[in-house]
């Protein structure tokens, strides 16, 4: 009986959490050596993005069916995210696209891999001005072991050392 109760409680809590904002986003930075590109993929819960566009841009904004609203959110994400080499030189990022995928909204960027890069300085402040509890996890792959940094509302720039 205890197993049933615990299982039921977990199910109720899980369904309860899906109706609320997650206040978490994940960004993947992947070094694609075949294409000599850095590929950046920002993943937001669609529920969070829906609330954000209403608060940031327009209370009647519809991110689900309006591609202009999706584009506006993607522009916002691009303004909140920066990459620099370890020496502070900016890494210019190009916008690739935005995509709705189930319960997620993805924003894609890319850049050529800079010569002699040994580290990254990363800034990711998306949604921090709305929700102090917002957490932005950034994973860096393709240059040694996967490295991760976590941005909260107190983080501005975080560093990642890269291996060959």
PDB file of C-alpha atoms in Angstrom:
ATOM      1  CA  UNK A   1       0.000   0.000   0.000  1.00  0.00           C
ATOM      2  CA  UNK A   2       2.875   2.379   0.763  1.00  0.00           C
ATOM      3  CA  UNK A   3       4.295   1.914  -2.749  1.00  0.00           C
ATOM      4  CA  UNK A   4       0.924   2.759  -4.252  1.00  0.00           C
ATOM      5  CA  UNK A   5       0.639   5.893  -2.108  1.00  0.00           C
ATOM      6  CA  UNK A   6       4.182   7.048  -2.937  1.00  0.00           C
ATOM      7  CA  UNK A   7       3.645   6.360  -6.652  1.00  0.00           C
ATOM      8  CA  UNK A   8       0.343   8.223  -6.623  1.00  0.00           C
ATOM      9  CA  UNK A   9       1.877  11.156  -4.764  1.00  0.00           C
ATOM     10  CA  UNK A  10       4.737  11.343  -7.304  1.00  0.00           C
ATOM     11  CA  UNK A  11       2.236  11.288 -10.170  1.00  0.00           C
ATOM     12  CA  UNK A  12       0.163  14.082  -8.637  1.00  0.00           C
ATOM     13  CA  UNK A  13       3.243  16.208  -7.955  1.00  0.00           C
ATOM     14  CA  UNK A  14       4.553  15.659 -11.493  1.00  0.00           C
ATOM     15  CA  UNK A  15       1.258  16.671 -13.089  1.00  0.00           C
ATOM     16  CA  UNK A  16       1.056  19.681 -10.777  1.00  0.00           C
ATOM     17  CA  UNK A  17       4.523  20.863 -11.830  1.00  0.00           C
ATOM     18  CA  UNK A  18       3.702  20.778 -15.558  1.00  0.00           C
ATOM     19  CA  UNK A  19       1.143  23.552 -15.109  1.00  0.00           C
ATOM     20  CA  UNK A  20       3.679  25.928 -13.625  1.00  0.00           C
ATOM     21  CA  UNK A  21       6.657  27.770 -14.936  1.00  0.00           C
ATOM     22  CA  UNK A  22       9.873  25.802 -14.736  1.00  0.00           C
ATOM     23  CA  UNK A  23      12.142  28.891 -14.652  1.00  0.00           C
ATOM     24  CA  UNK A  24      14.938  26.842 -16.172  1.00  0.00           C
ATOM     25  CA  UNK A  25      16.558  26.983 -19.606  1.00  0.00           C
ATOM     26  CA  UNK A  26      19.344  24.905 -21.116  1.00  0.00           C
ATOM     27  CA  UNK A  27      21.866  26.114 -23.683  1.00  0.00           C
ATOM     28  CA  UNK A  28      24.191  23.755 -25.527  1.00  0.00           C
ATOM     29  CA  UNK A  29      27.365  25.089 -27.107  1.00  0.00           C
ATOM     30  CA  UNK A  30      28.774  22.454 -29.460  1.00  0.00           C
ATOM     31  CA  UNK A  31      32.066  22.661 -31.292  1.00  0.00           C
ATOM     32  CA  UNK A  32      31.396  21.060 -34.681  1.00  0.00           C
ATOM     33  CA  UNK A  33      34.915  20.435 -35.993  1.00  0.00           C
ATOM     34  CA  UNK A  34      33.648  18.933 -39.239  1.00  0.00           C
ATOM     35  CA  UNK A  35      31.979  22.231 -40.185  1.00  0.00           C
ATOM     36  CA  UNK A  36      34.417  24.403 -38.174  1.00  0.00           C
ATOM     37  CA  UNK A  37      31.421  25.970 -36.413  1.00  0.00           C
ATOM     38  CA  UNK A  38      30.238  26.614 -32.896  1.00  0.00           C
ATOM     39  CA  UNK A  39      26.571  25.647 -32.757  1.00  0.00           C
ATOM     40  CA  UNK A  40      24.448  27.197 -29.993  1.00  0.00           C
ATOM     41  CA  UNK A  41      21.044  25.772 -29.087  1.00  0.00           C
ATOM     42  CA  UNK A  42      18.912  27.500 -26.446  1.00  0.00           C
ATOM     43  CA  UNK A  43      16.032  25.390 -25.094  1.00  0.00           C
ATOM     44  CA  UNK A  44      13.207  27.081 -23.165  1.00  0.00           C
ATOM     45  CA  UNK A  45      10.072  25.541 -21.774  1.00  0.00           C
ATOM     46  CA  UNK A  46       7.270  26.806 -23.986  1.00  0.00           C
ATOM     47  CA  UNK A  47       5.180  27.593 -20.913  1.00  0.00           C
ATOM     48  CA  UNK A  48       7.945  29.918 -19.634  1.00  0.00           C
ATOM     49  CA  UNK A  49       8.328  31.561 -23.059  1.00  0.00           C
ATOM     50  CA  UNK A  50       4.548  32.148 -23.208  1.00  0.00           C
ATOM     51  CA  UNK A  51       4.588  33.984 -19.891  1.00  0.00           C
ATOM     52  CA  UNK A  52       7.759  35.876 -20.784  1.00  0.00           C
ATOM     53  CA  UNK A  53       6.479  37.357 -24.061  1.00  0.00           C
ATOM     54  CA  UNK A  54       3.330  38.542 -22.316  1.00  0.00           C
ATOM     55  CA  UNK A  55       5.361  40.286 -19.614  1.00  0.00           C
ATOM     56  CA  UNK A  56       8.218  41.521 -21.814  1.00  0.00           C
ATOM     57  CA  UNK A  57       6.432  42.569 -24.990  1.00  0.00           C
ATOM     58  CA  UNK A  58       2.634  42.441 -25.094  1.00  0.00           C
ATOM     59  CA  UNK A  59      -0.016  40.994 -22.757  1.00  0.00           C
ATOM     60  CA  UNK A  60      -1.845  39.596 -25.798  1.00  0.00           C
ATOM     61  CA  UNK A  61       1.276  38.041 -27.398  1.00  0.00           C
ATOM     62  CA  UNK A  62       0.769  34.546 -28.795  1.00  0.00           C
ATOM     63  CA  UNK A  63       4.004  32.619 -29.137  1.00  0.00           C
ATOM     64  CA  UNK A  64       2.251  29.389 -30.135  1.00  0.00           C
ATOM     65  CA  UNK A  65       0.727  30.547 -33.406  1.00  0.00           C
ATOM     66  CA  UNK A  66       2.410  33.867 -34.186  1.00  0.00           C
ATOM     67  CA  UNK A  67       5.794  33.565 -35.900  1.00  0.00           C
ATOM     68  CA  UNK A  68       6.480  37.274 -35.335  1.00  0.00           C
ATOM     69  CA  UNK A  69       6.191  36.726 -31.564  1.00  0.00           C
ATOM     70  CA  UNK A  70       8.520  33.727 -31.852  1.00  0.00           C
ATOM     71  CA  UNK A  71      10.997  35.896 -33.764  1.00  0.00           C
ATOM     72  CA  UNK A  72      10.732  38.661 -31.149  1.00  0.00           C
ATOM     73  CA  UNK A  73      11.484  36.169 -28.383  1.00  0.00           C
ATOM     74  CA  UNK A  74      14.438  34.809 -30.388  1.00  0.00           C
ATOM     75  CA  UNK A  75      15.799  38.366 -30.775  1.00  0.00           C
ATOM     76  CA  UNK A  76      15.461  38.870 -27.029  1.00  0.00           C
ATOM     77  CA  UNK A  77      17.396  35.639 -26.339  1.00  0.00           C
ATOM     78  CA  UNK A  78      20.165  36.740 -28.713  1.00  0.00           C
ATOM     79  CA  UNK A  79      20.519  40.040 -26.849  1.00  0.00           C
ATOM     80  CA  UNK A  80      20.796  38.184 -23.518  1.00  0.00           C
ATOM     81  CA  UNK A  81      23.509  35.738 -24.624  1.00  0.00           C
ATOM     82  CA  UNK A  82      27.150  36.536 -25.432  1.00  0.00           C
ATOM     83  CA  UNK A  83      30.311  34.566 -26.075  1.00  0.00           C
ATOM     84  CA  UNK A  84      33.873  35.834 -25.825  1.00  0.00           C
ATOM     85  CA  UNK A  85      37.251  34.215 -26.148  1.00  0.00           C
ATOM     86  CA  UNK A  86      39.235  33.799 -22.932  1.00  0.00           C
ATOM     87  CA  UNK A  87      41.081  37.061 -23.766  1.00  0.00           C
ATOM     88  CA  UNK A  88      37.804  39.028 -23.869  1.00  0.00           C
ATOM     89  CA  UNK A  89      37.529  39.273 -27.666  1.00  0.00           C
ATOM     90  CA  UNK A  90      33.911  39.023 -28.766  1.00  0.00           C
ATOM     91  CA  UNK A  91      32.777  35.966 -30.746  1.00  0.00           C
ATOM     92  CA  UNK A  92      30.142  37.245 -33.195  1.00  0.00           C
ATOM     93  CA  UNK A  93      27.088  35.005 -33.366  1.00  0.00           C
ATOM     94  CA  UNK A  94      24.721  34.586 -36.299  1.00  0.00           C
ATOM     95  CA  UNK A  95      21.043  33.792 -35.910  1.00  0.00           C
ATOM     96  CA  UNK A  96      20.050  30.462 -37.487  1.00  0.00           C
ATOM     97  CA  UNK A  97      16.395  30.118 -36.487  1.00  0.00           C
ATOM     98  CA  UNK A  98      13.673  29.502 -33.942  1.00  0.00           C
ATOM     99  CA  UNK A  99      11.561  26.361 -33.596  1.00  0.00           C
ATOM    100  CA  UNK A 100       8.636  25.075 -31.563  1.00  0.00           C
ATOM    101  CA  UNK A 101       9.098  21.432 -30.622  1.00  0.00           C
ATOM    102  CA  UNK A 102       6.495  19.947 -28.314  1.00  0.00           C
ATOM    103  CA  UNK A 103       6.756  21.652 -24.940  1.00  0.00           C
ATOM    104  CA  UNK A 104       9.974  23.477 -25.901  1.00  0.00           C
ATOM    105  CA  UNK A 105      10.971  26.546 -27.844  1.00  0.00           C
ATOM    106  CA  UNK A 106      14.450  26.422 -29.418  1.00  0.00           C
ATOM    107  CA  UNK A 107      16.601  29.343 -30.548  1.00  0.00           C
ATOM    108  CA  UNK A 108      19.623  28.516 -32.713  1.00  0.00           C
ATOM    109  CA  UNK A 109      22.825  30.511 -33.276  1.00  0.00           C
ATOM    110  CA  UNK A 110      26.244  29.753 -34.737  1.00  0.00           C
ATOM    111  CA  UNK A 111      29.731  31.163 -35.283  1.00  0.00           C
ATOM    112  CA  UNK A 112      32.942  30.016 -36.936  1.00  0.00           C
ATOM    113  CA  UNK A 113      35.359  28.478 -34.424  1.00  0.00           C
ATOM    114  CA  UNK A 114      37.965  31.164 -33.600  1.00  0.00           C
ATOM    115  CA  UNK A 115      41.635  30.299 -34.083  1.00  0.00           C
ATOM    116  CA  UNK A 116      43.634  29.255 -31.009  1.00  0.00           C
ATOM    117  CA  UNK A 117      40.666  29.284 -28.653  1.00  0.00           C
ATOM    118  CA  UNK A 118      41.500  27.871 -25.216  1.00  0.00           C
ATOM    119  CA  UNK A 119      38.537  29.142 -23.227  1.00  0.00           C
ATOM    120  CA  UNK A 120      35.169  30.823 -23.321  1.00  0.00           C
ATOM    121  CA  UNK A 121      33.645  33.683 -21.387  1.00  0.00           C
ATOM    122  CA  UNK A 122      29.881  33.211 -21.403  1.00  0.00           C
ATOM    123  CA  UNK A 123      27.016  35.506 -20.431  1.00  0.00           C
ATOM    124  CA  UNK A 124      23.422  34.247 -20.330  1.00  0.00           C
ATOM    125  CA  UNK A 125      20.904  36.504 -18.613  1.00  0.00           C
ATOM    126  CA  UNK A 126      17.724  35.385 -20.380  1.00  0.00           C
ATOM    127  CA  UNK A 127      14.621  35.866 -18.217  1.00  0.00           C
ATOM    128  CA  UNK A 128      16.564  36.939 -15.122  1.00  0.00           C
ATOM    129  CA  UNK A 129      14.941  40.375 -15.127  1.00  0.00           C
ATOM    130  CA  UNK A 130      11.522  38.716 -14.974  1.00  0.00           C
ATOM    131  CA  UNK A 131      12.186  35.927 -12.513  1.00  0.00           C
ATOM    132  CA  UNK A 132      15.015  36.104  -9.970  1.00  0.00           C
ATOM    133  CA  UNK A 133      14.692  32.307  -9.572  1.00  0.00           C
ATOM    134  CA  UNK A 134      15.472  31.711 -13.276  1.00  0.00           C
ATOM    135  CA  UNK A 135      18.339  29.262 -13.809  1.00  0.00           C
ATOM    136  CA  UNK A 136      20.184  29.034 -17.145  1.00  0.00           C
ATOM    137  CA  UNK A 137      22.363  25.962 -17.547  1.00  0.00           C
ATOM    138  CA  UNK A 138      25.015  26.109 -20.293  1.00  0.00           C
ATOM    139  CA  UNK A 139      26.788  22.953 -21.483  1.00  0.00           C
ATOM    140  CA  UNK A 140      29.924  23.157 -23.654  1.00  0.00           C
ATOM    141  CA  UNK A 141      30.699  20.090 -25.781  1.00  0.00           C
ATOM    142  CA  UNK A 142      33.256  19.093 -28.400  1.00  0.00           C
ATOM    143  CA  UNK A 143      36.453  20.447 -26.816  1.00  0.00           C
ATOM    144  CA  UNK A 144      37.463  17.877 -24.228  1.00  0.00           C
ATOM    145  CA  UNK A 145      35.053  16.774 -21.512  1.00  0.00           C
ATOM    146  CA  UNK A 146      31.619  18.365 -21.338  1.00  0.00           C
ATOM    147  CA  UNK A 147      31.771  21.459 -19.144  1.00  0.00           C
ATOM    148  CA  UNK A 148      28.762  23.103 -17.528  1.00  0.00           C
ATOM    149  CA  UNK A 149      28.115  26.474 -15.941  1.00  0.00           C
ATOM    150  CA  UNK A 150      24.960  27.676 -14.227  1.00  0.00           C
ATOM    151  CA  UNK A 151      23.690  31.243 -14.402  1.00  0.00           C
ATOM    152  CA  UNK A 152      21.433  32.576 -11.699  1.00  0.00           C
ATOM    153  CA  UNK A 153      20.314  36.168 -11.233  1.00  0.00           C
ATOM    154  CA  UNK A 154      23.694  37.042  -9.668  1.00  0.00           C
ATOM    155  CA  UNK A 155      25.864  35.610 -12.474  1.00  0.00           C
ATOM    156  CA  UNK A 156      27.010  37.871 -15.283  1.00  0.00           C
ATOM    157  CA  UNK A 157      30.042  36.231 -16.921  1.00  0.00           C
ATOM    158  CA  UNK A 158      31.313  32.712 -16.304  1.00  0.00           C
ATOM    159  CA  UNK A 159      34.463  31.076 -17.719  1.00  0.00           C
ATOM    160  CA  UNK A 160      35.012  27.665 -19.262  1.00  0.00           C
ATOM    161  CA  UNK A 161      38.449  26.256 -20.032  1.00  0.00           C
ATOM    162  CA  UNK A 162      38.626  24.185 -23.219  1.00  0.00           C
ATOM    163  CA  UNK A 163      40.833  21.204 -24.004  1.00  0.00           C
ATOM    164  CA  UNK A 164      42.037  20.089 -27.416  1.00  0.00           C
TER     165      UNK A 164
END
